[in-house]
XYZ file of C-alpha atoms in Angstrom:
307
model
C 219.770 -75.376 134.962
C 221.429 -77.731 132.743
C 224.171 -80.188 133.121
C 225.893 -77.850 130.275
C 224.836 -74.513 130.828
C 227.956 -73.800 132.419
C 230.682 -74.880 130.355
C 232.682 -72.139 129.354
C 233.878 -72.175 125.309
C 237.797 -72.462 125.931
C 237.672 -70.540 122.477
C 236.895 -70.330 118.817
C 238.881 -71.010 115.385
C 235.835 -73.162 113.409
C 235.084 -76.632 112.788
C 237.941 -78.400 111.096
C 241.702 -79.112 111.947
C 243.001 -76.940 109.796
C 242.650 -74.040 112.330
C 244.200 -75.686 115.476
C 247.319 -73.532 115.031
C 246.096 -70.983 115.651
C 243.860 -71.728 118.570
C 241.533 -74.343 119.534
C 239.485 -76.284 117.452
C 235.799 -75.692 118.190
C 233.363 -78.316 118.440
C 229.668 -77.151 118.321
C 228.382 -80.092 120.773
C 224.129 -80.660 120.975
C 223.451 -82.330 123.957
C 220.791 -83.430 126.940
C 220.842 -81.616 130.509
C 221.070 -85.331 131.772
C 223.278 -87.531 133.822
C 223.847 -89.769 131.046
C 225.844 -86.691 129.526
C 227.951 -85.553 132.705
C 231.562 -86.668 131.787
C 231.052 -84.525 128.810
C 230.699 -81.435 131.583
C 233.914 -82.913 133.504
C 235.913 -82.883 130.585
C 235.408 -79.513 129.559
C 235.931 -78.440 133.120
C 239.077 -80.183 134.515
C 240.490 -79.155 130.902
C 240.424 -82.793 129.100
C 239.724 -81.122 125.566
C 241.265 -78.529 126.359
C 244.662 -80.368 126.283
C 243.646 -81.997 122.937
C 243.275 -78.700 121.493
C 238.915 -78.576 121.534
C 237.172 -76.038 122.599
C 233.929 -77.555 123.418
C 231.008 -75.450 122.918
C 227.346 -77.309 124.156
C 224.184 -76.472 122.771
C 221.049 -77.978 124.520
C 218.971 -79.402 122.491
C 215.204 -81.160 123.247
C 216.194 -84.649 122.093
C 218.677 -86.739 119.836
C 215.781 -87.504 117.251
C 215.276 -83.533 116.991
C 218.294 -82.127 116.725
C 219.975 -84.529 114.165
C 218.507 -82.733 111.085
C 221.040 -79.803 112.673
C 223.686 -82.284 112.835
C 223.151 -83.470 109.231
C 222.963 -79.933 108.093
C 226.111 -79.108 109.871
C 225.056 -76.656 112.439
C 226.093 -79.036 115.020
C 229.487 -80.819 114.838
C 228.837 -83.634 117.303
C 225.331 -84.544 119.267
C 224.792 -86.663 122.424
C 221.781 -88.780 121.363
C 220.362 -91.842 122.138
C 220.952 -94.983 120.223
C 217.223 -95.487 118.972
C 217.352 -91.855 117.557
C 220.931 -92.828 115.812
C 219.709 -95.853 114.382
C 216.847 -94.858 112.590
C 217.941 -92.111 111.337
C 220.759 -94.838 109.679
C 218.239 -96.825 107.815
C 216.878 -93.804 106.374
C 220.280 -93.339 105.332
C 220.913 -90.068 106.993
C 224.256 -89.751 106.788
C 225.586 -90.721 110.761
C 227.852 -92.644 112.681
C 227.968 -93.469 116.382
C 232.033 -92.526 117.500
C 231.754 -93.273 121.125
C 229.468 -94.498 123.935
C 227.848 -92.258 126.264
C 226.026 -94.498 129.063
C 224.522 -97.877 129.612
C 221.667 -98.304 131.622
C 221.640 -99.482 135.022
C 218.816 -100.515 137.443
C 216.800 -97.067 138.851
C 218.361 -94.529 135.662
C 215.069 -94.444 134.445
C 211.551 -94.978 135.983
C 208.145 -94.976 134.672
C 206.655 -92.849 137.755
C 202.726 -91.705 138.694
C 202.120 -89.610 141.640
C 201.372 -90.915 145.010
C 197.557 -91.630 144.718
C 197.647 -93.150 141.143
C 195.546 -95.462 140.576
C 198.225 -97.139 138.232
C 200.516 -99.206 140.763
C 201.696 -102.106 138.616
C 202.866 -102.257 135.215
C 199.737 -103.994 133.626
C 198.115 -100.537 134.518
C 199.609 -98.931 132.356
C 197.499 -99.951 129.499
C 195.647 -97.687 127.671
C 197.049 -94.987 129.579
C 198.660 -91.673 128.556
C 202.847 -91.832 129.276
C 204.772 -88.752 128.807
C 207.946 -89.648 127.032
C 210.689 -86.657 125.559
C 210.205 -88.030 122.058
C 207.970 -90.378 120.591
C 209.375 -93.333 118.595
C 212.243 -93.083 121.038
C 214.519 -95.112 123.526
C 211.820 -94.285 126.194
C 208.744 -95.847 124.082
C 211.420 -98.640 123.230
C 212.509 -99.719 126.160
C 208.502 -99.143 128.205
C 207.012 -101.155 125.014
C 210.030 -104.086 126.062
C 209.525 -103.726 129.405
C 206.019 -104.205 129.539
C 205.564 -106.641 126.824
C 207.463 -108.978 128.737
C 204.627 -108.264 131.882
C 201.792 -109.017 129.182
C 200.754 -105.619 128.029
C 200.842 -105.280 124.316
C 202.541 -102.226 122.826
C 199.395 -101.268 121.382
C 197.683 -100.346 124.305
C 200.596 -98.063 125.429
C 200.181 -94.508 124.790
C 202.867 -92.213 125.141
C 202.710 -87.927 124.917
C 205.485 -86.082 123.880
C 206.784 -83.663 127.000
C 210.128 -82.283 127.313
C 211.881 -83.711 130.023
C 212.464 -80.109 131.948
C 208.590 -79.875 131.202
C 207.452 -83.757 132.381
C 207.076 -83.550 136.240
C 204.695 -80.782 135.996
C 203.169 -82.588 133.292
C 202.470 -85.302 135.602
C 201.334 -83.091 138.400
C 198.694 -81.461 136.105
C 197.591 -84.206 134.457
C 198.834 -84.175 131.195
C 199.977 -87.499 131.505
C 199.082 -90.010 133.513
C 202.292 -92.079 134.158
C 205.923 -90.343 132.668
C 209.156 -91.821 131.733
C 212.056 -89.865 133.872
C 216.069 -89.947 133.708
C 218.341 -88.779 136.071
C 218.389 -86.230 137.532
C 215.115 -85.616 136.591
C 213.634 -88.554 138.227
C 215.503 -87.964 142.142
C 214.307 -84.301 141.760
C 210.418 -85.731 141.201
C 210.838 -88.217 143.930
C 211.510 -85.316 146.377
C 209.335 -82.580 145.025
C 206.092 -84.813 143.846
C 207.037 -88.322 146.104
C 206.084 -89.855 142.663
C 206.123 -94.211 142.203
C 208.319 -96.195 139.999
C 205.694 -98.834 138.398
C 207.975 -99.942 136.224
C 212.101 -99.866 135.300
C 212.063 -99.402 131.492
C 215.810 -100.576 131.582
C 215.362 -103.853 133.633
C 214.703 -107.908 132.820
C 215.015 -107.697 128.334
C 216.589 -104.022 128.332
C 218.947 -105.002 131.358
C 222.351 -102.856 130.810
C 221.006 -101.753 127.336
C 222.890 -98.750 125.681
C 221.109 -95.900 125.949
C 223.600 -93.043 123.865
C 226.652 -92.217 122.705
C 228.006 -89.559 120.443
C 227.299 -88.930 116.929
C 228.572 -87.403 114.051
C 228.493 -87.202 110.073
C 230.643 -89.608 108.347
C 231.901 -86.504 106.136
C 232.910 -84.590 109.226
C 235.298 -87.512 110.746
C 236.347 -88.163 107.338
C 237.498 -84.117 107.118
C 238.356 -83.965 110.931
C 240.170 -87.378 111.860
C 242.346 -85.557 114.398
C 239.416 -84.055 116.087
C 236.968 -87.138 116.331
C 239.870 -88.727 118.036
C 240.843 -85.665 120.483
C 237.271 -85.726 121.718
C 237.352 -89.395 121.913
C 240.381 -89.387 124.043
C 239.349 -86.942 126.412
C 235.408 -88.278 126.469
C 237.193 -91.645 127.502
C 239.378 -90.333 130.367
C 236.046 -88.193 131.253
C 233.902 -91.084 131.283
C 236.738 -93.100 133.608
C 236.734 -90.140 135.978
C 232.564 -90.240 136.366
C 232.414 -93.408 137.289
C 233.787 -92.903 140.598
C 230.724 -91.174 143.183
C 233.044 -88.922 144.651
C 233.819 -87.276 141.245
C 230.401 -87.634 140.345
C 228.294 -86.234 142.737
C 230.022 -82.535 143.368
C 229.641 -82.249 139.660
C 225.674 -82.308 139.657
C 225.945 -80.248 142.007
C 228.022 -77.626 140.728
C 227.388 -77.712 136.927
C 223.814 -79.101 136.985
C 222.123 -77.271 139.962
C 221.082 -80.355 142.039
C 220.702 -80.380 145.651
C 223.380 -82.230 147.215
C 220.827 -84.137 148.898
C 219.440 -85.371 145.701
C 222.828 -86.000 144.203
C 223.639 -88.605 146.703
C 220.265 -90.431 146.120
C 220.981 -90.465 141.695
C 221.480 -93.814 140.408
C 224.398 -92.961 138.052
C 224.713 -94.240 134.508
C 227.132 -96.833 133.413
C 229.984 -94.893 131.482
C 232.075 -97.324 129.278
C 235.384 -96.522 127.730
C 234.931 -98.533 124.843
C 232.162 -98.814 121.974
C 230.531 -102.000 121.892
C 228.700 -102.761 118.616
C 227.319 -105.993 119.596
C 225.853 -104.495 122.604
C 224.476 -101.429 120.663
C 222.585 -104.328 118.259
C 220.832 -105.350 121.003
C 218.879 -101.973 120.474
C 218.541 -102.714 116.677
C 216.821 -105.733 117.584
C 214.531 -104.407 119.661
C 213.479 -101.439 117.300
C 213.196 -104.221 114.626
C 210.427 -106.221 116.934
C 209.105 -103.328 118.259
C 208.356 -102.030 114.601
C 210.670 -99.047 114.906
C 212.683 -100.154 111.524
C 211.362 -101.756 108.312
C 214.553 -103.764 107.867
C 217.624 -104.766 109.762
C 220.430 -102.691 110.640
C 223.989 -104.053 111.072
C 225.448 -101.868 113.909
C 228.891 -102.692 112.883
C 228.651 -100.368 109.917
C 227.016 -97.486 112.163
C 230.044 -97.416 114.458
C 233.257 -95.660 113.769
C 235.962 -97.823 114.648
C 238.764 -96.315 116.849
């Protein structure tokens, strides 16, 4: 079960403003079953959009990079992707723009795991060996190519496997992959199940803090929709405040996402800011740009929406 799956639509009336009389605006919303994503649950449950006239509808999707041809196309109003996704889609000139900050990455929200009696236990293992990752030329294969280039292993002797992240831990257990790249709570769930290793933290040393995702939508639906960009904003803000605090946090895996209480006290949360920070989201432009993940620069400042 999903961090979504049991957000209830607080009603219907279409996409733009000019319906909130008679009801509440609804916002078609694609979105990860992953921590990262969680103050989008509590804000549709303790009634956040709700009071800004939204009725929130979620949609889970496989990953930011898939589901952004539905955003484009308009069969998604808003999507929870990660900032890799975002960006390239950008310099292909698909027509995005980033309107708020999901999470930033802090130490243990991701792992690069084996099982028990790998034989991969450091991070120079990992070369020329098969990673599972949820899509490939993504924030995982980003952030494990920075990550290990800086402990001497070139990025062309990674090898990553694309695995849904539901899918990965039994990926790993069969031997689909040999190493896989894990969020929460995806990665406490395979350290109780599978007692799988961290042998590396794809968000430590040059990807230290890095944003990971943040919200996204056309520029031609916040030009039509002003009103309800900044609704959602404001309650995603006040949401994201709430989630930062562990006794908030926690009860929600548990009740929305289906996580053993025991595992939701062992979750290394995400950072949840309540402002957008396009010098800190050009950090990941960089890195795509060494990495080989764009053919040119990209200027974050004109990706992000300003408030």
């Amino acid at each position: 079960m999903g961090l979504l799956s049991t957000v209830p639509v607080l009603g219907a009336c279409g996409g733009g403003d000019s319906g909130a009389a008679a009801g509440p605006t609804e916002v078609r919303v694609g979105v990860l079953p992953i921590v990262g994503a969680a103050p989008l649950t509590l804000a549709a449950e303790q009634g956040l959009f709700a009071a800004g006239g939204l009725a929130v509808r979620p949609e889970r999707v496989q990953s930011g990079a898939v589901a952004l041809p539905a955003l484009v196309a308009g069969d998604l109003d808003v999507l929870f992707g990660n900032h890799v996704s975002t960006i390239a889609a950008r310099s292909k000139n698909l027509d995005v723009v980033i309107i708020a900050e999901a999470s930033r990455a802090r130490p243990d929200n991701f792992s690069v795991v084996t099982l028990p009696g790998s034989a991969i236990q450091r991070p120079t293992d990992l070369a020329g060996r098969t990673i599972g990752v949820n899509a490939l030329n993504n924030v995982g294969g980003l952030t494990v190519s920075a990550v290990a280039a800086a402990e001497g292993v070139p990025a062309d002797r990674l090898t990553f496997v694309e695995i849904p992240f539901p899918d990965m831990a039994n990926a790993l257990a069969g031997g689909r992959v040999e190493a896989a790249f894990l969020p929460e709570p995806f990665l406490s769930e395979a350290r109780r199940t599978l007692a799988v290793r961290t042998v590396l933290d794809p968000c430590s040393g040059p990807t230290a803090g890095l944003p990971i995702d943040g919200y996204v939508v056309t520029s031609r639906f916040a030009e039509e929709n002003p009103d309800t960009v900044q609704a959602f904003r404001d309650a995603l803000v006040e949401a994201q405040r709430r989630c930062a605090d562990r006794a908030v946090l926690e009860p929600l895996l548990v009740s929305s996402a289906g996580i053993k209480p025991e595992t939701a006290t062992r979750i290394s949360a995400s950072a949840y800011p309540t402002t957008t920070d396009a010098a800190q989201i050009q950090r990941v432009a960089d890195l795509m740009l060494r990495f080989g993940a764009l053919p040119r620069p990209v200027d974050v400042n004109e990706l992000v929406l300003a408030a």
